[in-house]
Short mmCIF file of C-alpha atoms in Angstrom, two decimals:
data_model
loop_
_atom_site.label_atom_id
_atom_site.label_comp_id
_atom_site.label_asym_id
_atom_site.label_seq_id
_atom_site.Cartn_x
_atom_site.Cartn_y
_atom_site.Cartn_z
CA MET A 13 -32.83 15.74 -177.00
CA ILE A 14 -31.72 19.13 -177.21
CA ALA A 15 -33.40 21.81 -175.43
CA PHE A 16 -32.88 25.91 -174.93
CA GLN A 17 -35.21 27.07 -172.39
CA ASN A 18 -35.25 31.03 -172.44
CA VAL A 19 -31.32 31.25 -173.01
CA SER A 20 -29.89 34.56 -173.53
CA LYS A 21 -25.99 35.30 -174.03
CA TYR A 22 -24.30 38.72 -173.50
CA TYR A 23 -20.92 40.01 -174.21
CA ASP A 24 -20.56 43.05 -172.01
CA LEU A 25 -23.44 45.15 -172.91
CA HIS A 26 -24.10 43.57 -176.36
CA THR A 27 -26.58 40.65 -176.61
CA VAL A 28 -25.78 38.14 -178.57
CA LEU A 29 -28.52 35.57 -177.60
CA ARG A 30 -32.15 36.84 -176.46
CA ASN A 31 -34.44 34.25 -174.76
CA ILE A 32 -33.91 31.47 -177.24
CA ASN A 33 -36.43 28.67 -176.66
CA ILE A 34 -35.72 25.27 -179.16
CA THR A 35 -36.24 21.83 -178.76
CA ILE A 36 -34.78 19.45 -180.90
CA GLN A 37 -36.30 15.96 -180.49
CA LYS A 38 -33.75 12.75 -179.59
CA GLY A 39 -32.88 11.33 -183.41
CA GLU A 40 -34.16 14.62 -185.14
CA MET A 41 -32.15 16.11 -187.76
CA ALA A 42 -32.46 20.61 -187.90
CA PHE A 43 -31.07 23.33 -189.54
CA LEU A 44 -30.11 26.68 -187.96
CA THR A 45 -29.81 29.71 -190.10
CA GLY A 46 -29.38 33.44 -190.45
CA PRO A 47 -27.25 35.95 -191.44
CA SER A 48 -23.29 36.20 -190.34
CA GLY A 49 -23.45 37.64 -186.82
CA ALA A 50 -26.92 36.06 -185.91
CA GLY A 51 -25.60 33.83 -183.24
CA LYS A 52 -25.61 30.27 -184.79
CA SER A 53 -21.90 29.66 -183.48
CA THR A 54 -22.44 31.19 -180.09
CA LEU A 55 -25.80 29.15 -179.99
CA LEU A 56 -23.78 26.07 -180.94
CA ARG A 57 -20.94 26.87 -178.60
CA LEU A 58 -23.08 27.23 -175.82
CA MET A 59 -23.91 23.61 -176.32
CA TYR A 60 -20.72 22.03 -176.03
CA MET A 61 -20.04 24.41 -173.11
CA ALA A 62 -17.18 26.35 -174.53
CA GLU A 63 -19.25 29.32 -173.41
CA LEU A 64 -21.99 29.34 -170.95
CA ALA A 65 -25.41 30.63 -171.03
CA ASP A 66 -25.95 33.97 -168.59
CA GLU A 67 -30.03 33.01 -168.70
CA GLY A 68 -32.05 30.02 -169.04
CA ASN A 69 -31.43 26.30 -169.29
CA ILE A 70 -29.79 24.02 -171.66
CA ILE A 71 -30.74 20.43 -171.98
CA ILE A 72 -28.55 17.78 -173.93
CA GLU A 73 -29.58 14.46 -173.44
CA ASP A 74 -30.87 14.46 -170.42
CA LEU A 75 -27.82 16.81 -168.88
CA ASP A 76 -28.70 19.98 -167.52
CA LEU A 77 -25.95 22.02 -168.19
CA ALA A 78 -26.41 24.93 -165.68
CA SER A 79 -26.15 22.08 -163.20
CA LEU A 80 -23.19 20.14 -164.65
CA LYS A 81 -19.85 19.74 -162.78
CA MET A 82 -16.76 21.15 -164.36
CA SER A 83 -15.30 17.43 -164.58
CA ARG A 84 -17.93 16.31 -166.12
CA ILE A 85 -17.77 18.47 -169.20
CA PRO A 86 -15.11 16.50 -171.03
CA PHE A 87 -17.78 13.59 -170.98
CA LEU A 88 -20.47 15.79 -172.44
CA ARG A 89 -18.12 16.81 -175.09
CA ARG A 90 -17.61 13.07 -176.03
CA SER A 91 -21.21 12.61 -176.43
CA ILE A 92 -21.13 15.37 -179.14
CA GLY A 93 -19.51 15.30 -182.23
CA VAL A 94 -18.46 18.87 -183.48
CA VAL A 95 -17.59 19.96 -186.82
CA PHE A 96 -16.05 23.52 -186.00
CA GLN A 97 -15.93 25.85 -188.75
CA ASP A 98 -12.28 26.97 -188.37
CA PHE A 99 -11.77 22.88 -188.71
CA LYS A 100 -9.63 23.22 -185.72
CA LEU A 101 -7.31 20.38 -187.05
CA ILE A 102 -3.91 19.98 -184.84
CA LYS A 103 -0.99 20.67 -187.27
CA ASN A 104 1.67 18.32 -186.09
CA LEU A 105 -0.80 15.51 -186.54
CA ASN A 106 -1.63 13.87 -189.72
CA VAL A 107 -4.97 13.20 -190.97
CA PHE A 108 -5.40 9.86 -189.78
CA ASN A 109 -4.16 10.87 -186.47
CA ASN A 110 -6.47 14.09 -186.47
CA VAL A 111 -9.41 11.69 -186.87
CA ALA A 112 -8.22 8.77 -184.56
CA LEU A 113 -7.65 11.63 -181.67
CA ALA A 114 -11.34 11.80 -180.99
CA LEU A 115 -11.30 7.74 -180.35
CA ARG A 116 -8.16 7.87 -178.12
CA ILE A 117 -9.56 10.67 -176.33
CA ARG A 118 -12.42 8.36 -175.39
CA GLY A 119 -9.86 5.50 -174.41
CA VAL A 120 -10.93 3.24 -177.27
CA VAL A 121 -8.16 0.55 -177.99
CA GLU A 122 -5.75 1.19 -180.43
CA ARG A 123 -6.64 -1.72 -183.12
CA GLU A 124 -10.28 -0.42 -183.00
CA ALA A 125 -9.37 3.24 -183.30
CA ARG A 126 -7.77 2.50 -186.25
CA ASN A 127 -10.32 0.56 -187.88
CA LEU A 128 -12.87 3.07 -186.77
CA THR A 129 -10.55 5.88 -188.33
CA SER A 130 -10.16 4.13 -191.69
CA GLU A 131 -13.95 3.62 -192.00
CA ALA A 132 -14.65 7.31 -191.24
CA LEU A 133 -12.39 8.55 -193.61
CA LYS A 134 -13.70 6.36 -196.31
CA LYS A 135 -17.01 7.81 -195.59
CA VAL A 136 -15.79 11.33 -196.27
CA ASN A 137 -13.61 9.69 -199.20
CA LEU A 138 -10.41 10.84 -197.74
CA ARG A 139 -8.51 7.48 -197.35
CA HIS A 140 -6.00 8.14 -199.79
CA LEU A 141 -4.92 11.12 -197.64
CA ALA A 142 -4.62 9.68 -194.47
CA ASP A 143 -1.14 10.28 -194.05
CA SER A 144 -1.13 14.00 -195.06
CA TYR A 145 -1.08 16.94 -192.59
CA PRO A 146 -3.49 19.63 -192.74
CA GLN A 147 -1.66 22.69 -194.01
CA SER A 148 -0.77 20.49 -197.10
CA LEU A 149 -4.80 19.99 -197.89
CA SER A 150 -7.19 22.28 -199.42
CA GLY A 151 -10.17 23.80 -197.18
CA GLY A 152 -12.72 21.34 -198.58
CA GLU A 153 -10.08 18.66 -197.64
CA GLN A 154 -9.53 20.07 -194.32
CA GLN A 155 -13.65 20.51 -193.68
CA ARG A 156 -13.92 16.70 -194.64
CA VAL A 157 -11.48 15.70 -192.16
CA ALA A 158 -13.16 17.94 -189.51
CA ILE A 159 -16.30 15.97 -190.41
CA ALA A 160 -14.44 12.62 -190.35
CA ARG A 161 -13.11 13.38 -186.59
CA ALA A 162 -16.87 14.67 -185.63
CA ILE A 163 -18.66 11.09 -187.16
CA VAL A 164 -15.80 8.66 -185.82
CA ALA A 165 -16.81 7.79 -182.43
CA ASP A 166 -20.52 7.54 -183.10
CA PRO A 167 -21.76 10.33 -181.00
CA LEU A 168 -25.14 10.87 -179.74
CA VAL A 169 -25.40 14.32 -181.11
CA ILE A 170 -23.93 16.00 -184.23
CA LEU A 171 -23.27 19.72 -184.28
CA ALA A 172 -22.03 21.42 -187.67
CA ASP A 173 -20.88 24.96 -187.92
CA GLU A 174 -20.85 26.24 -191.62
CA PRO A 175 -19.84 22.09 -192.72
CA THR A 176 -19.98 22.81 -196.08
CA GLY A 177 -18.54 26.44 -196.40
CA ASN A 178 -15.64 25.32 -198.32
CA LEU A 179 -16.96 22.46 -200.15
CA ASP A 180 -17.83 22.63 -204.11
CA PRO A 181 -21.93 22.15 -204.42
CA GLY A 182 -21.66 18.45 -205.15
CA THR A 183 -19.56 17.52 -202.47
CA ALA A 184 -21.57 20.00 -199.82
CA LEU A 185 -24.96 17.71 -201.14
CA ASP A 186 -22.63 14.36 -200.24
CA ILE A 187 -21.90 15.68 -196.68
CA ILE A 188 -25.41 16.66 -196.16
CA LYS A 189 -26.35 12.86 -197.46
CA LEU A 190 -23.97 11.55 -194.92
CA PHE A 191 -25.37 13.41 -191.93
CA ARG A 192 -28.68 12.48 -193.44
CA ASP A 193 -27.48 8.69 -192.92
CA LEU A 194 -26.28 9.53 -189.35
CA ASN A 195 -29.40 10.86 -188.56
CA LEU A 196 -31.50 7.74 -190.08
CA GLN A 197 -29.31 5.49 -187.64
CA GLY A 198 -30.74 7.70 -184.64
CA THR A 199 -28.01 10.32 -184.19
CA THR A 200 -29.50 14.08 -183.73
CA VAL A 201 -27.95 16.20 -186.01
CA LEU A 202 -27.98 20.37 -185.81
CA ILE A 203 -26.36 22.00 -188.74
CA ALA A 204 -26.04 25.57 -189.01
CA THR A 205 -25.72 27.34 -192.09
CA HIS A 206 -26.41 30.48 -194.42
CA ASN A 207 -26.64 28.13 -197.46
CA ARG A 208 -30.14 27.75 -197.87
CA GLU A 209 -29.59 25.29 -200.64
CA LEU A 210 -28.34 22.47 -198.01
CA PHE A 211 -31.89 22.10 -196.40
CA ARG A 212 -34.26 22.88 -199.38
CA GLY A 213 -36.74 20.06 -199.84
CA THR A 214 -35.29 17.85 -196.81
CA GLY A 215 -38.55 18.20 -194.95
CA LYS A 216 -36.38 18.85 -191.76
CA ARG A 217 -36.89 21.78 -189.40
CA VAL A 218 -35.23 25.15 -189.79
CA PHE A 219 -34.78 27.41 -187.40
CA LYS A 220 -34.17 31.18 -188.29
CA LEU A 221 -31.89 33.40 -185.99
CA ASP A 222 -31.85 36.91 -186.87
CA GLY A 223 -29.80 39.48 -184.52
CA GLY A 224 -29.58 36.98 -181.61
CA THR A 225 -33.37 36.27 -181.06
CA LEU A 226 -35.49 33.21 -183.07
CA SER A 227 -37.34 34.83 -185.75
CA GLY A 228 -39.12 31.93 -187.25
CA GLU A 229 -39.17 28.19 -187.75
CA GLU A 230 -39.65 26.57 -191.12
CA VAL A 231 -39.52 23.29 -192.86
CA GLY A 232 -36.75 22.99 -195.43
CA MET B 6 -5.59 3.40 -173.80
CA ALA B 7 -3.95 6.89 -173.02
CA MET B 8 -0.58 5.74 -171.59
CA PRO B 9 0.87 4.58 -175.06
CA TYR B 10 -0.57 7.59 -176.79
CA SER B 11 0.84 10.15 -174.13
CA PHE B 12 4.26 8.49 -174.49
CA LYS B 13 4.00 8.93 -177.99
CA SER B 14 3.02 12.67 -178.04
CA ALA B 15 5.83 13.28 -175.17
CA LEU B 16 8.55 11.47 -177.42
CA GLN B 17 7.29 13.45 -180.39
CA SER B 18 7.09 16.67 -178.47
CA LEU B 19 10.92 16.02 -177.13
CA CYS B 20 12.06 15.36 -180.92
CA ARG B 21 10.16 18.37 -182.55
CA GLU B 22 11.55 20.97 -179.92
CA LYS B 23 14.75 19.29 -179.61
CA TRP B 24 16.83 22.82 -178.83
CA ILE B 25 14.70 23.93 -176.06
CA ASN B 26 15.12 20.10 -174.68
CA ILE B 27 18.53 19.80 -175.21
CA LEU B 28 19.25 22.70 -173.36
CA SER B 29 17.16 21.79 -170.59
CA ILE B 30 18.51 18.39 -170.31
CA PHE B 31 22.26 19.94 -170.18
CA THR B 32 20.83 22.54 -167.70
CA VAL B 33 19.40 19.44 -165.13
CA ALA B 34 22.61 17.26 -165.99
CA SER B 35 25.02 20.28 -164.81
CA SER B 36 22.55 20.88 -161.75
CA LEU B 37 22.59 17.26 -160.75
CA LEU B 38 26.25 16.87 -161.72
CA ILE B 39 26.49 19.42 -158.98
CA VAL B 40 24.23 17.31 -156.54
CA THR B 41 26.27 14.46 -157.29
CA LEU B 42 29.80 15.78 -156.75
CA THR B 43 28.46 16.99 -153.31
CA VAL B 44 27.11 14.08 -152.39
CA PHE B 45 30.63 11.84 -153.50
CA PHE B 46 32.27 14.52 -151.25
CA LEU B 47 29.91 14.58 -148.33
CA TYR B 48 29.68 10.60 -148.63
CA ASN B 49 33.77 10.40 -148.02
CA VAL B 50 33.39 12.94 -145.32
CA GLU B 51 31.00 11.04 -143.77
CA LEU B 52 33.05 7.83 -143.84
CA VAL B 53 35.89 9.41 -142.07
CA THR B 54 34.02 11.12 -139.30
CA SER B 55 31.50 7.77 -139.07
CA HIS B 56 34.67 6.39 -137.25
CA LEU B 57 35.51 9.38 -134.84
CA PRO B 58 33.01 8.66 -132.42
CA GLU B 59 34.26 5.13 -131.96
CA ARG B 60 37.53 6.21 -130.87
CA PHE B 61 35.93 8.97 -128.09
CA SER B 62 36.74 7.31 -124.86
CA MET B 63 36.28 8.52 -121.14
CA MET B 64 38.77 7.69 -118.61
CA ILE B 65 37.53 6.88 -114.94
CA TYR B 66 40.05 6.75 -112.28
CA LEU B 67 39.14 4.62 -109.31
CA LYS B 68 39.84 5.66 -105.66
CA ASP B 69 43.18 4.43 -104.28
CA ASN B 70 43.04 0.69 -102.57
CA LEU B 71 39.65 0.19 -103.76
CA PRO B 72 38.35 -3.25 -102.76
CA ARG B 73 38.19 -5.67 -105.66
CA GLU B 74 34.45 -6.32 -104.77
CA ASP B 75 33.70 -2.76 -105.20
CA THR B 76 35.94 -2.54 -108.36
CA GLN B 77 33.42 -5.12 -109.84
CA ASN B 78 30.59 -3.38 -108.65
CA VAL B 79 31.35 -0.09 -110.55
CA ILE B 80 32.41 -2.23 -113.61
CA ASN B 81 28.97 -3.73 -113.26
CA MET B 82 27.16 -0.61 -113.14
CA LEU B 83 29.23 1.31 -116.09
CA GLN B 84 28.15 -1.92 -118.29
CA LYS B 85 24.40 -1.91 -117.57
CA ARG B 86 24.49 1.89 -119.02
CA ALA B 87 22.49 2.06 -122.00
CA ASP B 88 24.87 4.67 -123.64
CA VAL B 89 27.83 2.75 -122.84
CA SER B 90 29.09 0.74 -125.55
CA LYS B 91 32.69 -0.71 -123.88
CA VAL B 92 34.07 -0.85 -120.53
CA ARG B 93 37.92 -1.84 -120.10
CA TYR B 94 39.47 -1.91 -116.59
CA ILE B 95 43.19 -0.96 -116.43
CA SER B 96 44.79 -2.10 -112.92
CA LYS B 97 47.59 0.27 -111.78
CA SER B 98 49.91 -2.39 -113.15
CA ASP B 99 48.65 -2.28 -116.70
CA ALA B 100 48.70 1.15 -116.35
CA LEU B 101 52.18 1.33 -115.81
CA LYS B 102 53.50 -1.05 -118.22
CA GLU B 103 51.16 1.21 -120.82
CA LEU B 104 52.66 4.31 -119.66
CA LYS B 105 56.65 2.54 -120.18
CA GLN B 106 55.35 1.57 -123.65
CA THR B 107 54.17 5.03 -124.42
CA LEU B 108 57.62 6.96 -123.24
CA LYS B 109 59.64 4.07 -124.90
CA ASP B 110 63.36 5.55 -124.83
CA THR B 111 62.61 8.10 -122.29
CA ASN B 112 61.15 5.11 -119.69
CA TYR B 113 64.37 6.17 -117.33
CA ILE B 114 62.42 8.83 -115.98
CA LEU B 115 60.55 6.18 -113.92
CA GLU B 116 63.23 4.28 -112.50
CA GLY B 117 63.49 6.18 -109.42
CA LEU B 118 59.80 5.33 -108.08
CA ASP B 119 59.34 2.91 -105.32
CA ASP B 120 56.01 2.62 -105.62
CA ASN B 121 53.49 2.53 -108.58
CA PRO B 122 51.87 6.08 -108.39
CA LEU B 123 49.14 5.64 -111.12
CA ALA B 124 45.65 4.75 -110.16
CA SER B 125 43.68 1.84 -111.48
CA SER B 126 41.02 3.29 -114.17
CA ILE B 127 38.40 2.40 -116.32
CA GLU B 128 38.24 2.94 -120.04
CA LEU B 129 34.98 3.64 -120.93
CA ARG B 130 33.56 3.97 -124.68
CA LEU B 131 30.30 5.34 -125.48
CA LYS B 132 27.93 4.43 -128.27
CA LYS B 133 28.14 6.36 -131.30
CA ASP B 134 24.92 8.71 -130.87
CA PHE B 135 26.05 9.73 -127.38
CA VAL B 136 29.38 11.54 -128.78
CA THR B 137 28.22 15.22 -127.98
CA GLY B 138 29.55 17.85 -125.63
CA ALA B 139 26.41 17.97 -123.63
CA THR B 140 25.74 14.32 -123.27
CA ALA B 141 29.24 13.25 -122.59
CA ALA B 142 29.13 15.91 -119.92
CA ARG B 143 25.82 14.50 -118.23
CA ILE B 144 27.50 10.95 -118.43
CA ALA B 145 30.42 12.18 -116.59
CA GLU B 146 28.28 13.58 -114.08
CA GLU B 147 26.30 10.54 -113.27
CA VAL B 148 29.33 8.58 -113.29
CA LYS B 149 31.09 10.71 -111.28
CA LYS B 150 28.37 9.56 -108.41
CA ILE B 151 29.03 6.35 -108.30
CA PRO B 152 30.73 5.25 -105.18
CA GLY B 153 34.66 4.45 -105.61
CA ILE B 154 34.84 6.59 -108.67
CA ASP B 155 37.65 9.34 -107.60
CA SER B 156 37.44 11.41 -111.06
CA VAL B 157 36.14 11.27 -114.88
CA PHE B 158 38.37 12.55 -117.85
CA TYR B 159 37.24 13.35 -121.41
CA GLY B 160 38.04 15.70 -124.06
CA GLU B 161 34.77 17.26 -123.87
CA LYS B 162 36.03 19.60 -126.83
CA ILE B 163 36.62 16.59 -128.94
CA ALA B 164 33.38 15.25 -128.19
CA GLU B 165 31.59 18.68 -129.19
CA ALA B 166 33.84 18.81 -132.27
CA ILE B 167 32.84 15.49 -133.52
CA HIS B 168 29.41 16.11 -133.11
CA LEU B 169 29.65 19.61 -134.77
CA LEU B 170 31.40 18.04 -137.68
CA LYS B 171 28.61 15.41 -138.30
CA ARG B 172 26.04 18.06 -138.07
CA SER B 173 27.53 20.46 -140.06
CA VAL B 174 28.10 17.72 -143.06
CA GLU B 175 24.71 16.86 -142.92
CA ASN B 176 23.03 20.20 -143.06
CA ILE B 177 25.17 21.20 -145.70
CA SER B 178 24.56 18.51 -147.99
CA LEU B 179 20.48 18.74 -146.89
CA ILE B 180 21.13 22.55 -148.05
CA ILE B 181 22.48 21.84 -151.34
CA PHE B 182 20.30 19.14 -152.14
CA LEU B 183 17.43 21.52 -151.69
CA THR B 184 18.61 24.52 -153.56
CA ILE B 185 19.62 22.32 -156.28
CA SER B 186 16.15 20.33 -156.53
CA LEU B 187 14.51 23.79 -156.55
CA GLY B 188 17.04 24.61 -159.34
CA VAL B 189 15.73 21.41 -161.50
CA ILE B 190 12.18 21.98 -160.73
CA PHE B 191 12.48 25.57 -162.00
CA VAL B 192 14.51 24.56 -165.19
CA THR B 193 11.72 21.92 -165.73
CA TYR B 194 8.89 24.29 -164.90
CA SER B 195 10.47 26.83 -167.70
CA THR B 196 10.76 24.50 -170.29
CA VAL B 197 7.45 22.61 -169.74
CA LYS B 198 5.94 26.30 -169.34
CA ILE B 199 7.25 27.31 -173.11
CA LEU B 200 6.34 23.96 -174.53
CA PHE B 201 2.67 24.53 -172.79
CA TYR B 202 2.10 28.34 -174.03
CA ARG B 203 3.82 26.69 -177.81
CA LYS B 204 0.97 23.91 -177.86
CA ASN B 205 -2.09 25.88 -176.52
CA GLU B 206 -3.84 25.75 -179.70
CA GLU B 207 -3.61 22.13 -179.53
CA ILE B 208 -4.64 21.91 -175.84
CA GLU B 209 -7.72 24.11 -176.74
CA ILE B 210 -8.35 21.57 -179.65
CA LEU B 211 -8.02 18.62 -177.29
CA LYS B 212 -10.63 20.26 -174.28
CA LEU B 213 -12.97 20.65 -177.30
CA LEU B 214 -13.11 16.87 -178.41
CA GLY B 215 -13.34 16.33 -174.78
CA ALA B 216 -10.05 15.41 -173.45
CA THR B 217 -9.81 15.11 -169.58
CA GLY B 218 -7.13 17.26 -167.74
CA SER B 219 -4.92 14.12 -167.00
CA PHE B 220 -5.22 13.23 -170.73
CA ILE B 221 -3.86 16.62 -171.66
CA ARG B 222 -1.45 16.61 -168.61
CA MET B 223 0.14 13.37 -169.24
CA PRO B 224 2.46 13.89 -172.25
CA PHE B 225 4.09 17.22 -170.27
CA LEU B 226 4.33 15.38 -167.23
CA ILE B 227 6.26 12.50 -169.55
CA GLU B 228 8.21 15.04 -171.19
CA GLY B 229 9.10 16.47 -167.85
CA GLY B 230 10.42 13.14 -166.83
CA ILE B 231 12.34 12.18 -169.69
CA ILE B 232 14.19 15.76 -169.24
CA GLY B 233 15.00 14.58 -165.69
CA LEU B 234 16.08 11.26 -166.47
CA MET B 235 18.25 11.96 -169.17
CA GLY B 236 19.79 15.01 -167.05
CA GLY B 237 20.20 12.56 -163.89
CA ALA B 238 22.05 10.00 -166.63
CA LEU B 239 24.13 12.40 -168.09
CA GLY B 240 25.15 13.82 -164.28
CA ILE B 241 26.12 10.41 -163.56
CA VAL B 242 28.69 10.41 -166.70
CA GLY B 243 29.98 13.88 -165.74
CA ALA B 244 30.43 12.65 -161.82
CA PHE B 245 32.21 9.43 -163.33
CA ILE B 246 34.49 11.23 -165.22
CA PHE B 247 35.24 13.43 -162.30
CA TYR B 248 35.51 10.39 -159.99
CA ILE B 249 38.21 8.61 -162.40
CA ALA B 250 40.13 12.01 -163.08
CA VAL B 251 40.45 12.64 -159.17
CA THR B 252 41.23 8.99 -158.33
CA TYR B 253 43.66 8.01 -161.31
CA ARG B 254 45.02 11.35 -162.46
CA LEU B 255 45.21 14.00 -159.15
CA SER B 256 46.05 11.01 -156.97
CA MET B 257 49.32 10.61 -158.45
CA VAL B 258 49.96 13.94 -156.91
CA ILE B 259 47.98 13.62 -153.88
CA PRO B 260 48.12 9.95 -152.88
CA VAL B 261 45.23 10.22 -150.18
CA LEU B 262 42.46 10.99 -152.89
CA LYS B 263 43.12 6.95 -154.12
CA THR B 264 41.38 5.88 -150.95
CA LEU B 265 38.24 7.91 -151.99
CA VAL B 266 34.99 5.83 -152.74
CA PHE B 267 32.29 6.37 -155.24
CA PRO B 268 28.90 5.98 -154.04
CA LEU B 269 27.27 3.19 -156.21
CA GLU B 270 23.94 4.27 -154.62
CA ILE B 271 24.06 7.40 -156.52
CA LEU B 272 23.84 5.79 -160.31
CA ILE B 273 20.21 4.87 -159.44
CA ALA B 274 19.30 7.79 -157.06
CA LEU B 275 20.29 10.15 -159.72
CA PRO B 276 18.08 9.29 -162.39
CA VAL B 277 15.24 8.72 -159.99
CA ILE B 278 15.30 11.83 -158.58
CA GLY B 279 16.07 13.37 -161.94
CA ILE B 280 12.30 11.85 -162.96
CA ILE B 281 10.65 13.33 -159.70
CA LEU B 282 11.86 16.94 -159.69
CA GLY B 283 10.99 16.88 -163.54
CA ILE B 284 7.64 15.62 -163.39
CA ILE B 285 7.34 18.13 -160.42
CA GLY B 286 8.35 20.80 -162.32
CA SER B 287 5.81 20.23 -165.03
CA ALA B 288 3.12 19.62 -162.58
CA ILE B 289 3.58 23.17 -161.58
CA ALA B 290 4.02 24.42 -165.04
CA ILE B 291 0.78 23.05 -166.03
CA GLY B 292 -1.05 24.09 -163.07
CA ARG B 293 -5.06 23.57 -163.06
CA LEU B 294 -6.49 23.48 -166.18
CA ARG B 295 -9.58 25.21 -166.86
CA LEU B 296 -11.69 22.96 -169.07
#
């Protein structure tokens, strides 16, 4: 479960998020939408503690982030698979090792890490590029590597920040289908996107952010 | 497992940033070479000075015509002391014999003597640790109080010099070792700090993916350790070349250099010291990680 209880975030005098209240049930898939600068990325960053909320509580899978010890932050992050908007791939590692890194960090034995990495790359149709380095890939391919890395360790929660921003419409829908499949297996999924086509007709809840406040909720 | 990944990552980084690493290895090697040469020099000085206390002796002259029983009592009392290693009794006649041998060709000067003018004496050798000016003086004072002893003579300046020489050798070696150690730590600190800044983006990604501090630190510590190890190994090669040059080449001009001994313990100690100092430098460079 993901719960935001009266969460606010300020940058100096500027309010980025104001009094956010959202609850996403365990195993639910939801979308977060709004124009650029609405606070979507910040909201996600608060969830994996890249930033800390100034007010309110955030609860992720029974963990109250306000009282979480610093030493436990890595373990929180391991329970979340994040697809970053700027991919955050390591330039010196090839595609395979970028994806496998998520497993090595978790201490998965090498043979199993290799098998799981191959499977994840297969899911995003990138097995043929396993030996390539990020800088030789297109934006769409890099995005798929980032998705493979987010799903490879089978996390409890997947957070995706504009995961289809660099993909053609066909591939974008394939990726959304991939997230839906993971969700069907019980993974909680939250996707931040400004592309309404991605959630139209999905029947999933869509939270609308505008100027840092939750302006509404609809069903896609 | 984190370990093999850390090793791989450290080795990759060593190859990727080869110039800065090679430079560091050579700097560490030169520093450790200085340590080796210092140890080499001090080891040989120690070897020579360690025997000096054994040669230090205290001469105790007994009163004239001291009965045999009393002489034996004096000897027994001296032998019981914890600071004494050897007690040798020299009778009047033995003393004269020794004097004649010392004088050799000029012993005719003793021919006019009717009686043996020399006193019976005891040569006292102290244990190594008691050969200092102050201790020798204390022992002499205590010994003087034993009934039957007339006077005590010892080279107080020699005792003090031996002690001072040993202390100086120890202090100099410690100062040089600490100074060079700080230098090596600083070299690895600077190298790892630069690598750490260069990898800043990578480290941020690792943190966001859930890496613990130790997972992030380990490759840097290994890298620092390898720099130290290779510096140490290279330092040994340099020191060995120096040793061969000194003992084989220079000894032709200065024969005493042939007696120099190369401490073999350093073959193991230097790489180990290199690893430890490299790891310490890296650990300081990384500091506390903010997750």
